[in-house]
PDB file of C-alpha atoms and ligand atoms in Angstrom:
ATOM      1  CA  UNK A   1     133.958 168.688  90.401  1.00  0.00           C
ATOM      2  CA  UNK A   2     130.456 169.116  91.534  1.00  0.00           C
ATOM      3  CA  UNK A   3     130.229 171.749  94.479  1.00  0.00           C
ATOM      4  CA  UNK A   4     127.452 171.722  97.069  1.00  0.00           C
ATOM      5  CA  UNK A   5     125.746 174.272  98.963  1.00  0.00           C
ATOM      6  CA  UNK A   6     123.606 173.145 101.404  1.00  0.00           C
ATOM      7  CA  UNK A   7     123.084 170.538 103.877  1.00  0.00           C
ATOM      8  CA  UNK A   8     120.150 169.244 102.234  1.00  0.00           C
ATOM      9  CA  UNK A   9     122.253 168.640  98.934  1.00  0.00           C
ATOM     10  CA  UNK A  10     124.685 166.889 100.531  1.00  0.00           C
ATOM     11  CA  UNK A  11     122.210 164.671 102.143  1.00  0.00           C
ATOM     12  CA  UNK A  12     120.977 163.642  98.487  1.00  0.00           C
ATOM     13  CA  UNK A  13     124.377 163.619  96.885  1.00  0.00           C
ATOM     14  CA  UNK A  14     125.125 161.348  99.632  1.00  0.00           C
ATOM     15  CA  UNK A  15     122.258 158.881  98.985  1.00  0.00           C
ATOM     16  CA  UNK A  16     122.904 158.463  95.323  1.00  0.00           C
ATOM     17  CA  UNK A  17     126.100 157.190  96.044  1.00  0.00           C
ATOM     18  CA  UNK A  18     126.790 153.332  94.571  1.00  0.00           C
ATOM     19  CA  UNK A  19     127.498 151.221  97.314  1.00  0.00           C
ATOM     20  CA  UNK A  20     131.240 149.579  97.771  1.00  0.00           C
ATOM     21  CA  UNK A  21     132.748 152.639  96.475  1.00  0.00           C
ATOM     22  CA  UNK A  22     134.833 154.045  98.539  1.00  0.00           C
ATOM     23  CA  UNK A  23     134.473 157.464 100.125  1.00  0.00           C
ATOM     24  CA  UNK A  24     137.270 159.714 101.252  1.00  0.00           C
ATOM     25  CA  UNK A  25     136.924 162.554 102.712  1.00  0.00           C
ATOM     26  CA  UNK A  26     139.287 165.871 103.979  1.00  0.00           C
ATOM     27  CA  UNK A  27     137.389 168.167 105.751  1.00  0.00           C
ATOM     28  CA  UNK A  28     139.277 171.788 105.484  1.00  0.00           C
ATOM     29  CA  UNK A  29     138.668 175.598 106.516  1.00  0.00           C
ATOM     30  CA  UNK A  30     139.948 176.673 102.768  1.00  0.00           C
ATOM     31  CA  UNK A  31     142.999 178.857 101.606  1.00  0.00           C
ATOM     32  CA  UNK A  32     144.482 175.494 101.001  1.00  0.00           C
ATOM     33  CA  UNK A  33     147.898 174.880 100.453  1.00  0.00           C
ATOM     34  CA  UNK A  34     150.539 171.906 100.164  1.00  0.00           C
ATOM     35  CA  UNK A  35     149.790 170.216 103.491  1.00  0.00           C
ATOM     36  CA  UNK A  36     146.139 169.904 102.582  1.00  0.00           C
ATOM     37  CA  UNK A  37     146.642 169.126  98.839  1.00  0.00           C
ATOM     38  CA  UNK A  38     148.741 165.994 100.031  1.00  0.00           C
ATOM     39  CA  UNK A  39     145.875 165.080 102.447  1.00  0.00           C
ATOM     40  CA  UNK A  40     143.219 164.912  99.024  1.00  0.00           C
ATOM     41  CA  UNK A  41     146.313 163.569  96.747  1.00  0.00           C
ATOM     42  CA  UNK A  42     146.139 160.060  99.932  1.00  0.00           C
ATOM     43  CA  UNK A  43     142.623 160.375  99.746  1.00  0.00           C
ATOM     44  CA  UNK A  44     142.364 159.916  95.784  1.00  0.00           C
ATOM     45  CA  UNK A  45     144.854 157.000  96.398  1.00  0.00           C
ATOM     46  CA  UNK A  46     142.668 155.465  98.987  1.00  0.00           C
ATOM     47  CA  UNK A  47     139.361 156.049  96.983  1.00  0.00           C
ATOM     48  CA  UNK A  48     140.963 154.583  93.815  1.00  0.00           C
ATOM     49  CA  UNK A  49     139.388 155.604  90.317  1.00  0.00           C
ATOM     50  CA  UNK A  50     135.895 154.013  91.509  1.00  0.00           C
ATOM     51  CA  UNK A  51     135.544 155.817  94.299  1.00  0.00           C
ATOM     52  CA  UNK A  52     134.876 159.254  95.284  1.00  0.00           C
ATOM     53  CA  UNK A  53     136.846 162.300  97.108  1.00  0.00           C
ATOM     54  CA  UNK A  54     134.951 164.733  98.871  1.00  0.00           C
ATOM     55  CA  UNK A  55     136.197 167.549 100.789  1.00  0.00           C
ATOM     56  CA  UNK A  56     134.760 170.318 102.984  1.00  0.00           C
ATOM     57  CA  UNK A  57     135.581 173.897 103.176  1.00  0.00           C
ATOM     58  CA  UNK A  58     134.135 175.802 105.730  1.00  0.00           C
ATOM     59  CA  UNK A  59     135.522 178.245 108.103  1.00  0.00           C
ATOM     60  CA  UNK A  60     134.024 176.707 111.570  1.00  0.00           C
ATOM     61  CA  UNK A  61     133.022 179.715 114.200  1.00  0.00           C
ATOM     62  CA  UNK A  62     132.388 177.429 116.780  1.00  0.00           C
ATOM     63  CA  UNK A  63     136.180 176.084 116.923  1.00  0.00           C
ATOM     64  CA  UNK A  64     137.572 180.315 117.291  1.00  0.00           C
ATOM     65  CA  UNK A  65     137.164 181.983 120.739  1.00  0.00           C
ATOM     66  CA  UNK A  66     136.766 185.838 121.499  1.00  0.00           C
ATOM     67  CA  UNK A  67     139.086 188.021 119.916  1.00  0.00           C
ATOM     68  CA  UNK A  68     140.614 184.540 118.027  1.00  0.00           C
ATOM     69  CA  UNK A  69     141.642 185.316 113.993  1.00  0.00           C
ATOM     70  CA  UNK A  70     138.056 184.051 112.850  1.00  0.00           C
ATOM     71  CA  UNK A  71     137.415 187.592 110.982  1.00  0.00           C
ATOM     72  CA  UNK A  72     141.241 187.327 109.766  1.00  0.00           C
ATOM     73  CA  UNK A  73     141.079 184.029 108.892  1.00  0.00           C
ATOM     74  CA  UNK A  74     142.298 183.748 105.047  1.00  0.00           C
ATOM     75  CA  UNK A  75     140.105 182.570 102.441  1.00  0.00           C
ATOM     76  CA  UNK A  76     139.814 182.041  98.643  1.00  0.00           C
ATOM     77  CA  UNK A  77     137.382 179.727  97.550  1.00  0.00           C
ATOM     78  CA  UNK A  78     137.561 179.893  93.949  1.00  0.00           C
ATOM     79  CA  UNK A  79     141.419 179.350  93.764  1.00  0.00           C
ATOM     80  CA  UNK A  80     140.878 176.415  96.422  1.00  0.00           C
ATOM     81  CA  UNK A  81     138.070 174.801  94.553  1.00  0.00           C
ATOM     82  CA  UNK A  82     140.405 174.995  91.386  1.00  0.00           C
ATOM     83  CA  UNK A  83     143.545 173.564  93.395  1.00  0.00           C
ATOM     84  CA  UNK A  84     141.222 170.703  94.618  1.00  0.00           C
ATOM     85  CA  UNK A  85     140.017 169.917  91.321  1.00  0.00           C
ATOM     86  CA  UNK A  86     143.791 169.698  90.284  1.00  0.00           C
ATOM     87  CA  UNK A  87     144.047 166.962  93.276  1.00  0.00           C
ATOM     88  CA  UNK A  88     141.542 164.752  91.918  1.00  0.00           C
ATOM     89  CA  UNK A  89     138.450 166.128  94.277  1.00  0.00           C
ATOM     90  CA  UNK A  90     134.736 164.951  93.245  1.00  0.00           C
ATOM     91  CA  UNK A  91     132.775 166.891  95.493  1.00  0.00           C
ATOM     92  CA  UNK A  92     133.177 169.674  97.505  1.00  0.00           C
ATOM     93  CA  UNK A  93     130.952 170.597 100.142  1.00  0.00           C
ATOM     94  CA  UNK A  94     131.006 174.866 100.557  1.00  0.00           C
ATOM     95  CA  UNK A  95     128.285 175.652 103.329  1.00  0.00           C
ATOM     96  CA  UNK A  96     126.710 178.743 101.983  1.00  0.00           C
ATOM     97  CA  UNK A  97     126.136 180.283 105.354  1.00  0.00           C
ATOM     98  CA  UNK A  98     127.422 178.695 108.355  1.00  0.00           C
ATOM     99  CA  UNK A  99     123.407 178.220 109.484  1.00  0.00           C
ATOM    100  CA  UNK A 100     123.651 175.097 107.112  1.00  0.00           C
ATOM    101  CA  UNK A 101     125.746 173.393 110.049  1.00  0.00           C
ATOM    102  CA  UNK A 102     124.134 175.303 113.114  1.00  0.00           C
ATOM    103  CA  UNK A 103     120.622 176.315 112.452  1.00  0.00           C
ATOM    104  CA  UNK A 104     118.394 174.974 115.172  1.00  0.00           C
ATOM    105  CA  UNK A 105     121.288 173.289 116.669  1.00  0.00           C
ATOM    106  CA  UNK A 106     121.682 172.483 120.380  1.00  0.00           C
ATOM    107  CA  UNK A 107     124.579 169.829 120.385  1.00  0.00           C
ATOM    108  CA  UNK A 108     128.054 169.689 121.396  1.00  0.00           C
ATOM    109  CA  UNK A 109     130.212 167.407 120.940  1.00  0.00           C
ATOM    110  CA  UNK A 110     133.180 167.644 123.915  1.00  0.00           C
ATOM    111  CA  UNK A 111     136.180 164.646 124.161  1.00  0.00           C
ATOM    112  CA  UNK A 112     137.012 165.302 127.792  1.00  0.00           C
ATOM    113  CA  UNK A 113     140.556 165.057 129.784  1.00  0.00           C
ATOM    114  CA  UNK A 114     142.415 165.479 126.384  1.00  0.00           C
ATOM    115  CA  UNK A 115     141.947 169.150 125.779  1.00  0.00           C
ATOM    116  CA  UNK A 116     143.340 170.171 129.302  1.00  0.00           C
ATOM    117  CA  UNK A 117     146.819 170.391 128.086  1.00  0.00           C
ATOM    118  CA  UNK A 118     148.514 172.377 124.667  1.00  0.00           C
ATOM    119  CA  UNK A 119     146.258 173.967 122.326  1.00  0.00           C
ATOM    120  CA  UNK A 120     143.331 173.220 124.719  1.00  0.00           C
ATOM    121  CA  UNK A 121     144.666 175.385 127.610  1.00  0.00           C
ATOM    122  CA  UNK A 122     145.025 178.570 125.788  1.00  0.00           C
ATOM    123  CA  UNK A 123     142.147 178.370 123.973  1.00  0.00           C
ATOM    124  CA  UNK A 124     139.221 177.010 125.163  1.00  0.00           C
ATOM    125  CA  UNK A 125     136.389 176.122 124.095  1.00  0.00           C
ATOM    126  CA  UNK A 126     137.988 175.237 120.674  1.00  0.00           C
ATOM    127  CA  UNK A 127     138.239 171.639 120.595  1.00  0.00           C
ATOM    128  CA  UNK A 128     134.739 171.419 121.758  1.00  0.00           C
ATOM    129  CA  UNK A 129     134.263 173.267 118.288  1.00  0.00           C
ATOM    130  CA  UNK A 130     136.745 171.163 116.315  1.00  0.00           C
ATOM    131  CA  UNK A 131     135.031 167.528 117.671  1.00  0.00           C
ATOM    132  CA  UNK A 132     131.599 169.052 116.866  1.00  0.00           C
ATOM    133  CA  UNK A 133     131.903 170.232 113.772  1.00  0.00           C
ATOM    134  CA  UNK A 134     133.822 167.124 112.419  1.00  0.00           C
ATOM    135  CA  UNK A 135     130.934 164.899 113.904  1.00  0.00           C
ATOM    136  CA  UNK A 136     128.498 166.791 112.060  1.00  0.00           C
ATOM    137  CA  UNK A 137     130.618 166.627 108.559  1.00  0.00           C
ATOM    138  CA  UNK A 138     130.673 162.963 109.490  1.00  0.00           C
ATOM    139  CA  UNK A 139     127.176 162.130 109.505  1.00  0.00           C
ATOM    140  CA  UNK A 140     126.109 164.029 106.518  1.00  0.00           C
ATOM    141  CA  UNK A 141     129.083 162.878 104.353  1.00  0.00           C
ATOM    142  CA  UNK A 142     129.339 159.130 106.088  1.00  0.00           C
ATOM    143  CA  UNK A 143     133.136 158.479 104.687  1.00  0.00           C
ATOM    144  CA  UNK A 144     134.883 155.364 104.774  1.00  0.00           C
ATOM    145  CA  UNK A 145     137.939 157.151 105.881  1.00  0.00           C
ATOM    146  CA  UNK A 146     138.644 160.477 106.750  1.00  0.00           C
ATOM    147  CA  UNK A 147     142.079 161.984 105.962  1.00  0.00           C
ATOM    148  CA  UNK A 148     143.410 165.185 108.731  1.00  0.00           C
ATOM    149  CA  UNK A 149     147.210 166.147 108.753  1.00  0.00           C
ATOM    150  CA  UNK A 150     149.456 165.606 111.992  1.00  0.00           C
ATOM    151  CA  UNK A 151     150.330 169.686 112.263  1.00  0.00           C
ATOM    152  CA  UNK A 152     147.149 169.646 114.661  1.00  0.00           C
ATOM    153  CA  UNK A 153     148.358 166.481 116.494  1.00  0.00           C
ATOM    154  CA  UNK A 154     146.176 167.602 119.670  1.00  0.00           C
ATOM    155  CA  UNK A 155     143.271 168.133 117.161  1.00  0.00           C
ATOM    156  CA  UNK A 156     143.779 164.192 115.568  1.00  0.00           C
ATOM    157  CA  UNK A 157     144.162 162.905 118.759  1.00  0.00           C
ATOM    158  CA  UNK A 158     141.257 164.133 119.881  1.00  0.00           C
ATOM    159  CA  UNK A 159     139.440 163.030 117.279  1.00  0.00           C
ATOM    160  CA  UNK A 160     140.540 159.786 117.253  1.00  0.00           C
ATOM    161  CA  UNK A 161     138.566 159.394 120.866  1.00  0.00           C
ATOM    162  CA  UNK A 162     135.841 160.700 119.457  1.00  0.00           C
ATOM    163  CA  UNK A 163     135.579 158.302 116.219  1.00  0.00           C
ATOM    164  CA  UNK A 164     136.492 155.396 118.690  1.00  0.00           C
ATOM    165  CA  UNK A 165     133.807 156.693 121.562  1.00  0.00           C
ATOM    166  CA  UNK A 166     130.739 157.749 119.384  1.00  0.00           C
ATOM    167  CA  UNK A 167     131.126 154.267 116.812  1.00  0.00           C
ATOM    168  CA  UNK A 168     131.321 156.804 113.833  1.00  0.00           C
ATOM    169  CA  UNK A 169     132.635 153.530 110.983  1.00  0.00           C
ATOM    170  CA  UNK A 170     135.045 154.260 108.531  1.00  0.00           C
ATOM    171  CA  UNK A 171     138.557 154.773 109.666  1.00  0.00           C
ATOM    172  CA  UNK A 172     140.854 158.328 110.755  1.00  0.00           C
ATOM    173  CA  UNK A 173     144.439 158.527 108.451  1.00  0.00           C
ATOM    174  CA  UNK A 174     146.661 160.963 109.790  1.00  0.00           C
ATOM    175  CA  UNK A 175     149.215 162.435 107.686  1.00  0.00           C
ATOM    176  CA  UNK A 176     152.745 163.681 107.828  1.00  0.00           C
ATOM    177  CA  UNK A 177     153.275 167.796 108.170  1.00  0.00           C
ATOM    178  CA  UNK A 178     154.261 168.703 105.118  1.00  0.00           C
ATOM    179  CA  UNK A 179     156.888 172.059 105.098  1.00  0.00           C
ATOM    180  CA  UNK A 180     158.060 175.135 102.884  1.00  0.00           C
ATOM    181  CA  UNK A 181     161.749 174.518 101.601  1.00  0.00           C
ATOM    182  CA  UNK A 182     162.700 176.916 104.626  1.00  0.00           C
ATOM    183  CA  UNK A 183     161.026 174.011 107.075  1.00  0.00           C
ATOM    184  CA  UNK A 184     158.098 176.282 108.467  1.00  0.00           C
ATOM    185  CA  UNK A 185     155.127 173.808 108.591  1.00  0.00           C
ATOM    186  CA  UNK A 186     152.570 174.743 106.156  1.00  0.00           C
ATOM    187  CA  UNK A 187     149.748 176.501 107.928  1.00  0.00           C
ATOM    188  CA  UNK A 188     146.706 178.970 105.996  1.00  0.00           C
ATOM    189  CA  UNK A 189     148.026 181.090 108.446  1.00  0.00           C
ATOM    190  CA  UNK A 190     151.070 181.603 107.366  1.00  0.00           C
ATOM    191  CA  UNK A 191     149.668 183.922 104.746  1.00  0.00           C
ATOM    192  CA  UNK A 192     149.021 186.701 107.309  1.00  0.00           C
ATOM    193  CA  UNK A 193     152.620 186.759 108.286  1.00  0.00           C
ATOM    194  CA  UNK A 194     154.293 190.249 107.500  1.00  0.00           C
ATOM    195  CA  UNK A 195     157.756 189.226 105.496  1.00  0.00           C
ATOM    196  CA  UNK A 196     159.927 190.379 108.528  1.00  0.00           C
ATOM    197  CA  UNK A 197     158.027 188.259 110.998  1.00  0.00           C
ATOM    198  CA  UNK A 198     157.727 185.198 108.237  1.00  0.00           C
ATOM    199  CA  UNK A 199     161.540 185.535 108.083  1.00  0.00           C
ATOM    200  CA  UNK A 200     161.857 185.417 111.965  1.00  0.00           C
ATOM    201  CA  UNK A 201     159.106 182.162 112.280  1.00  0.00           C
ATOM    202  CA  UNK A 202     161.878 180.058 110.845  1.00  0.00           C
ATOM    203  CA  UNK A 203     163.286 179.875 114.504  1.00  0.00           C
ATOM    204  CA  UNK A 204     160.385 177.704 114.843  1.00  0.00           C
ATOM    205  CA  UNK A 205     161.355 175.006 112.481  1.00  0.00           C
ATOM    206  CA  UNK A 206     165.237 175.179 113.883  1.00  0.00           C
ATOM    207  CA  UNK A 207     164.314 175.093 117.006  1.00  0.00           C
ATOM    208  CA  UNK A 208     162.267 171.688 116.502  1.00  0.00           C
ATOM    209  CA  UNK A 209     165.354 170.331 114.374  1.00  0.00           C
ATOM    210  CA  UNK A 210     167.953 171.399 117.164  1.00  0.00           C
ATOM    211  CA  UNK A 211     165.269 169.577 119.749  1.00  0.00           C
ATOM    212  CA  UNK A 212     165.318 166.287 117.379  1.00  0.00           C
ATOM    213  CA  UNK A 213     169.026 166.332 116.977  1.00  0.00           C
ATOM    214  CA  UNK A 214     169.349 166.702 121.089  1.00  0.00           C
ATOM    215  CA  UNK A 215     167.122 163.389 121.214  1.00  0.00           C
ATOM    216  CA  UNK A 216     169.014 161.427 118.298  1.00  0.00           C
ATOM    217  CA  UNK A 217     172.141 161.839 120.367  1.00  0.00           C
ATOM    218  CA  UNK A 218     170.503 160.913 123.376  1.00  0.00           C
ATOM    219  CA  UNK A 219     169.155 163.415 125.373  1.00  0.00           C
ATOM    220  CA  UNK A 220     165.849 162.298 127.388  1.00  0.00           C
ATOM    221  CA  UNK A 221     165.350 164.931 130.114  1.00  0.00           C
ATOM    222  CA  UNK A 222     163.013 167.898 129.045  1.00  0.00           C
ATOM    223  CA  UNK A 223     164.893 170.577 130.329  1.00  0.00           C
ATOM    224  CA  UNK A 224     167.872 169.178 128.279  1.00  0.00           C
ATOM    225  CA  UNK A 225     165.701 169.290 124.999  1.00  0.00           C
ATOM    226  CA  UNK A 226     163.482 172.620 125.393  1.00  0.00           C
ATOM    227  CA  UNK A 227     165.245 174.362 128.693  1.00  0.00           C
ATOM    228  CA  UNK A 228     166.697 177.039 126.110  1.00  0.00           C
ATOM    229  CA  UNK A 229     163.446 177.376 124.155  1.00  0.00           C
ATOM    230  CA  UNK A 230     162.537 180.957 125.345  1.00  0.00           C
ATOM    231  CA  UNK A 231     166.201 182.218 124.159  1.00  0.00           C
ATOM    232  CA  UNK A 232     165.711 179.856 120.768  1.00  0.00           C
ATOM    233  CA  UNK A 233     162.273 181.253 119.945  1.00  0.00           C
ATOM    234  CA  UNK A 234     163.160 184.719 120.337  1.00  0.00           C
ATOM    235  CA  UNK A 235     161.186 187.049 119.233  1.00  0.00           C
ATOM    236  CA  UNK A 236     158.277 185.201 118.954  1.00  0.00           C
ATOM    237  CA  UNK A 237     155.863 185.427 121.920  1.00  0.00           C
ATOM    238  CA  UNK A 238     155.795 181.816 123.460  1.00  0.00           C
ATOM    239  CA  UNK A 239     152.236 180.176 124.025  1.00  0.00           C
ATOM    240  CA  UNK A 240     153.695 176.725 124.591  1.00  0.00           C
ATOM    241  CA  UNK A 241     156.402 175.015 124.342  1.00  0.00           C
ATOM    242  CA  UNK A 242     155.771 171.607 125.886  1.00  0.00           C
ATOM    243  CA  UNK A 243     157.390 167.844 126.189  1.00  0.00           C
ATOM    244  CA  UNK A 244     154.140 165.636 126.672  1.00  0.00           C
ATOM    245  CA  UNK A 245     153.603 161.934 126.424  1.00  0.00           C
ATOM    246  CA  UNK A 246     151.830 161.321 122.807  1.00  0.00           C
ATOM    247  CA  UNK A 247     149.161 158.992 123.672  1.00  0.00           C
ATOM    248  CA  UNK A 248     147.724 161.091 127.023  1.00  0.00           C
ATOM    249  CA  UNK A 249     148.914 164.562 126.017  1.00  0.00           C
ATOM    250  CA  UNK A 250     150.257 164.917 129.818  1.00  0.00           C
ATOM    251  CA  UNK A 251     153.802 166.560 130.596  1.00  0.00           C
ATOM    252  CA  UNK A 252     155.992 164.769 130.795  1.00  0.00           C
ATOM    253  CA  UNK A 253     159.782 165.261 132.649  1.00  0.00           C
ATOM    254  CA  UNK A 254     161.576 162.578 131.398  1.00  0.00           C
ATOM    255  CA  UNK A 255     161.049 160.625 127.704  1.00  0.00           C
ATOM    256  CA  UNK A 256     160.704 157.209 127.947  1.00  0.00           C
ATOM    257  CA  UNK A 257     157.996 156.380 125.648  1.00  0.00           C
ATOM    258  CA  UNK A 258     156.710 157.824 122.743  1.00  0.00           C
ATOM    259  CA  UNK A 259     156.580 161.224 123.265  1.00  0.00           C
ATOM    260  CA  UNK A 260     155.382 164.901 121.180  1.00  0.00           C
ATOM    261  CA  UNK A 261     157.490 168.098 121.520  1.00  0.00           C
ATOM    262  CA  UNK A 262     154.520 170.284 120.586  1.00  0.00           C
ATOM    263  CA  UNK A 263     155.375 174.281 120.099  1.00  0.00           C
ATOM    264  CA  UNK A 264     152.713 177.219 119.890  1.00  0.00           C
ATOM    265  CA  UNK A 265     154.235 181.073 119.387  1.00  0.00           C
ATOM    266  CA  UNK A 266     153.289 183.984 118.036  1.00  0.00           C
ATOM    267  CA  UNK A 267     155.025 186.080 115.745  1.00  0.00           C
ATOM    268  CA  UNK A 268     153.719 189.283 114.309  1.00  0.00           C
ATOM    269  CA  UNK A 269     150.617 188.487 116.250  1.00  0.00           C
ATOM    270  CA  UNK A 270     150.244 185.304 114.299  1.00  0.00           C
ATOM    271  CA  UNK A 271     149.681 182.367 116.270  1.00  0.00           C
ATOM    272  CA  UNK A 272     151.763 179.240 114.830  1.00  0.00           C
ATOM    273  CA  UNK A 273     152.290 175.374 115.549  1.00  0.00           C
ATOM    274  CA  UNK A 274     154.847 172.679 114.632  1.00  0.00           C
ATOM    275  CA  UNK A 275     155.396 169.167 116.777  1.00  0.00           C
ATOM    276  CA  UNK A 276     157.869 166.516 116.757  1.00  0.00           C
ATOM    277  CA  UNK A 277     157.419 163.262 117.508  1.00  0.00           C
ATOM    278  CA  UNK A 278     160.112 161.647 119.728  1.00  0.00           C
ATOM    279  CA  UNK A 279     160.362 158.000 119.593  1.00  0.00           C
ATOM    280  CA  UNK A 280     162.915 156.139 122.149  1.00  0.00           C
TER     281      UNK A 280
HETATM  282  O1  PAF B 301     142.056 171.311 110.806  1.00  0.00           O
HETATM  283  C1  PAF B 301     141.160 172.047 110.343  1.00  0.00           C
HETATM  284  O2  PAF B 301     141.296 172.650 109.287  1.00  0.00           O
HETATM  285  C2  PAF B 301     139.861 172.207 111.114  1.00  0.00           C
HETATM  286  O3  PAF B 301     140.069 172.192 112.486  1.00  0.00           O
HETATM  287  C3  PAF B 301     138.799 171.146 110.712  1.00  0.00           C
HETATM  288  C4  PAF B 301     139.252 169.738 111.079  1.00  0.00           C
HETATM  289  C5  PAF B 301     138.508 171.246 109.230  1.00  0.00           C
HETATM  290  C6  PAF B 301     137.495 171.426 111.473  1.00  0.00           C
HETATM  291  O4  PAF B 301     137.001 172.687 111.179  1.00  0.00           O
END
């Protein structure tokens, strides 16, 4: 696996790339685990044995607000490279210093209207960070399709609009959230869970399966799916715990169209996610 440091060797890699093979590519913040693994496992698929897997790891400052986890984020980059190697990774793209990205750099990229609601409300300023880091991964690395997992449903919506808006080519693949045996959604996060806090976050997952088994047998009002979410929850710290429609990310009161249950809470200080997507 070859691993590149700077934006300029990217750029070259890039351009001494046969043409018609295809390029996949996962962009990642590292300390991978399972969920991202499967992401570069579809990508290999998609790329076939002609074409070429490429990944980023990079730990984006831009997407992590004041007194966010950004110095607490975990990382590990020579167990990730050797886990991505195992997945069947060519490349991997390892800014050296996050100037690579940023020096010199006055642009934002912003998808408006869908980061009011979720993720968006509680922490601003971090989708804004999200959409303009991707957009610069997807210039210098130019994939044919891009591969992100549908934990961060807010985060592939959003960046859907932006592929669609800004004519970026090549195509977004979202992929299922893949979960310990326990059901707690895999997360890099979940590394900096104490054990008696990692043992309580499995309300999270049993809460989301008590909210799915509610809509299989019919229920359609949202205060008959998540009314009992602060008692369900307990004792994690609630950030959200929302019923919105899945294509406009706006609340919703009662389901009838496709429609995300989307939970944020804390426990042990450790900010987690999980969503559900509710059919009719
Ligand atoms: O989902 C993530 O890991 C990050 O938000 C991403 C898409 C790599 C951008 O930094």
């Amino acid at each position: 696996m070859i691993v590149l440091r700077t934006r300029d060797a990217v750029l070259a890699w890039r351009q001494g790339l046969a043409d018609g093979a295809t390029l996949a590519f996962v962009p990642t913040m590292g300390f991978l685990h399972e969920g991202h693994l499967s992401l570069m496992r579809e990508a290999r698929r998609r790329a076939g044995d002609d074409g070429v897997v490429a990944i980023s790891i990079f730990v984006n400052p831009t997407q992590f607000g004041p007194g966010e986890d950004l110095d607490r984020y975990p990382r590990d980059e020579a167990g990730d490279l050797a886990k991505a190697a195992a997945a069947g990774v060519d490349v991997a793209f390892c800014p050296a210093d996050p100037a690579e990205l940023y020096a010199r750099s006055r642009t934002w990229v912003e998808v408006e209207g869908l980061d009011r609601h979720l993720c968006g409300r509680s922490r601003p300023g971090h989708f804004r960070g999200v959409t303009t880091i991707v957009a610069k991964l997807w210039g210098l690395i130019r994939p044919d399709v891009a591969i992100f997992g549908e934990k961060d449903f807010q985060q592939l919506a959003i960046l859907r609009r932006m592929h669609a808006d800004l004519n970026l080519g090549g195509e977004i693949v979202g992929m299922p959230i893949v979960r310990e045996t326990d059901g707690l959604a895999m997360s890099s996060r979940n590394a900096n869970l104490d054990p008696a806090s990692r043992a309580a976050a499995r309300a999270i997952p049993g809460f989301m399966a008590e909210v799915r088994r509610r809509f299989d047998g019919g229920a359609r009002s949202v205060d008959a799916l998540i009314g009992d979410a602060r008692d369900a929850l307990e004792p994690g710290v609630i950030d959200y715990v929302e019923v919105v429609d899945a294509e406009l990310l706006e609340p919703i009161a009662e389901i009838t169209g496709p429609a995300l249950c989307a939970v944020a809470v804390r426990f042990g200080g450790v900010r987690l996610i999980d969503n559900a997507l509710l059919r009719p």
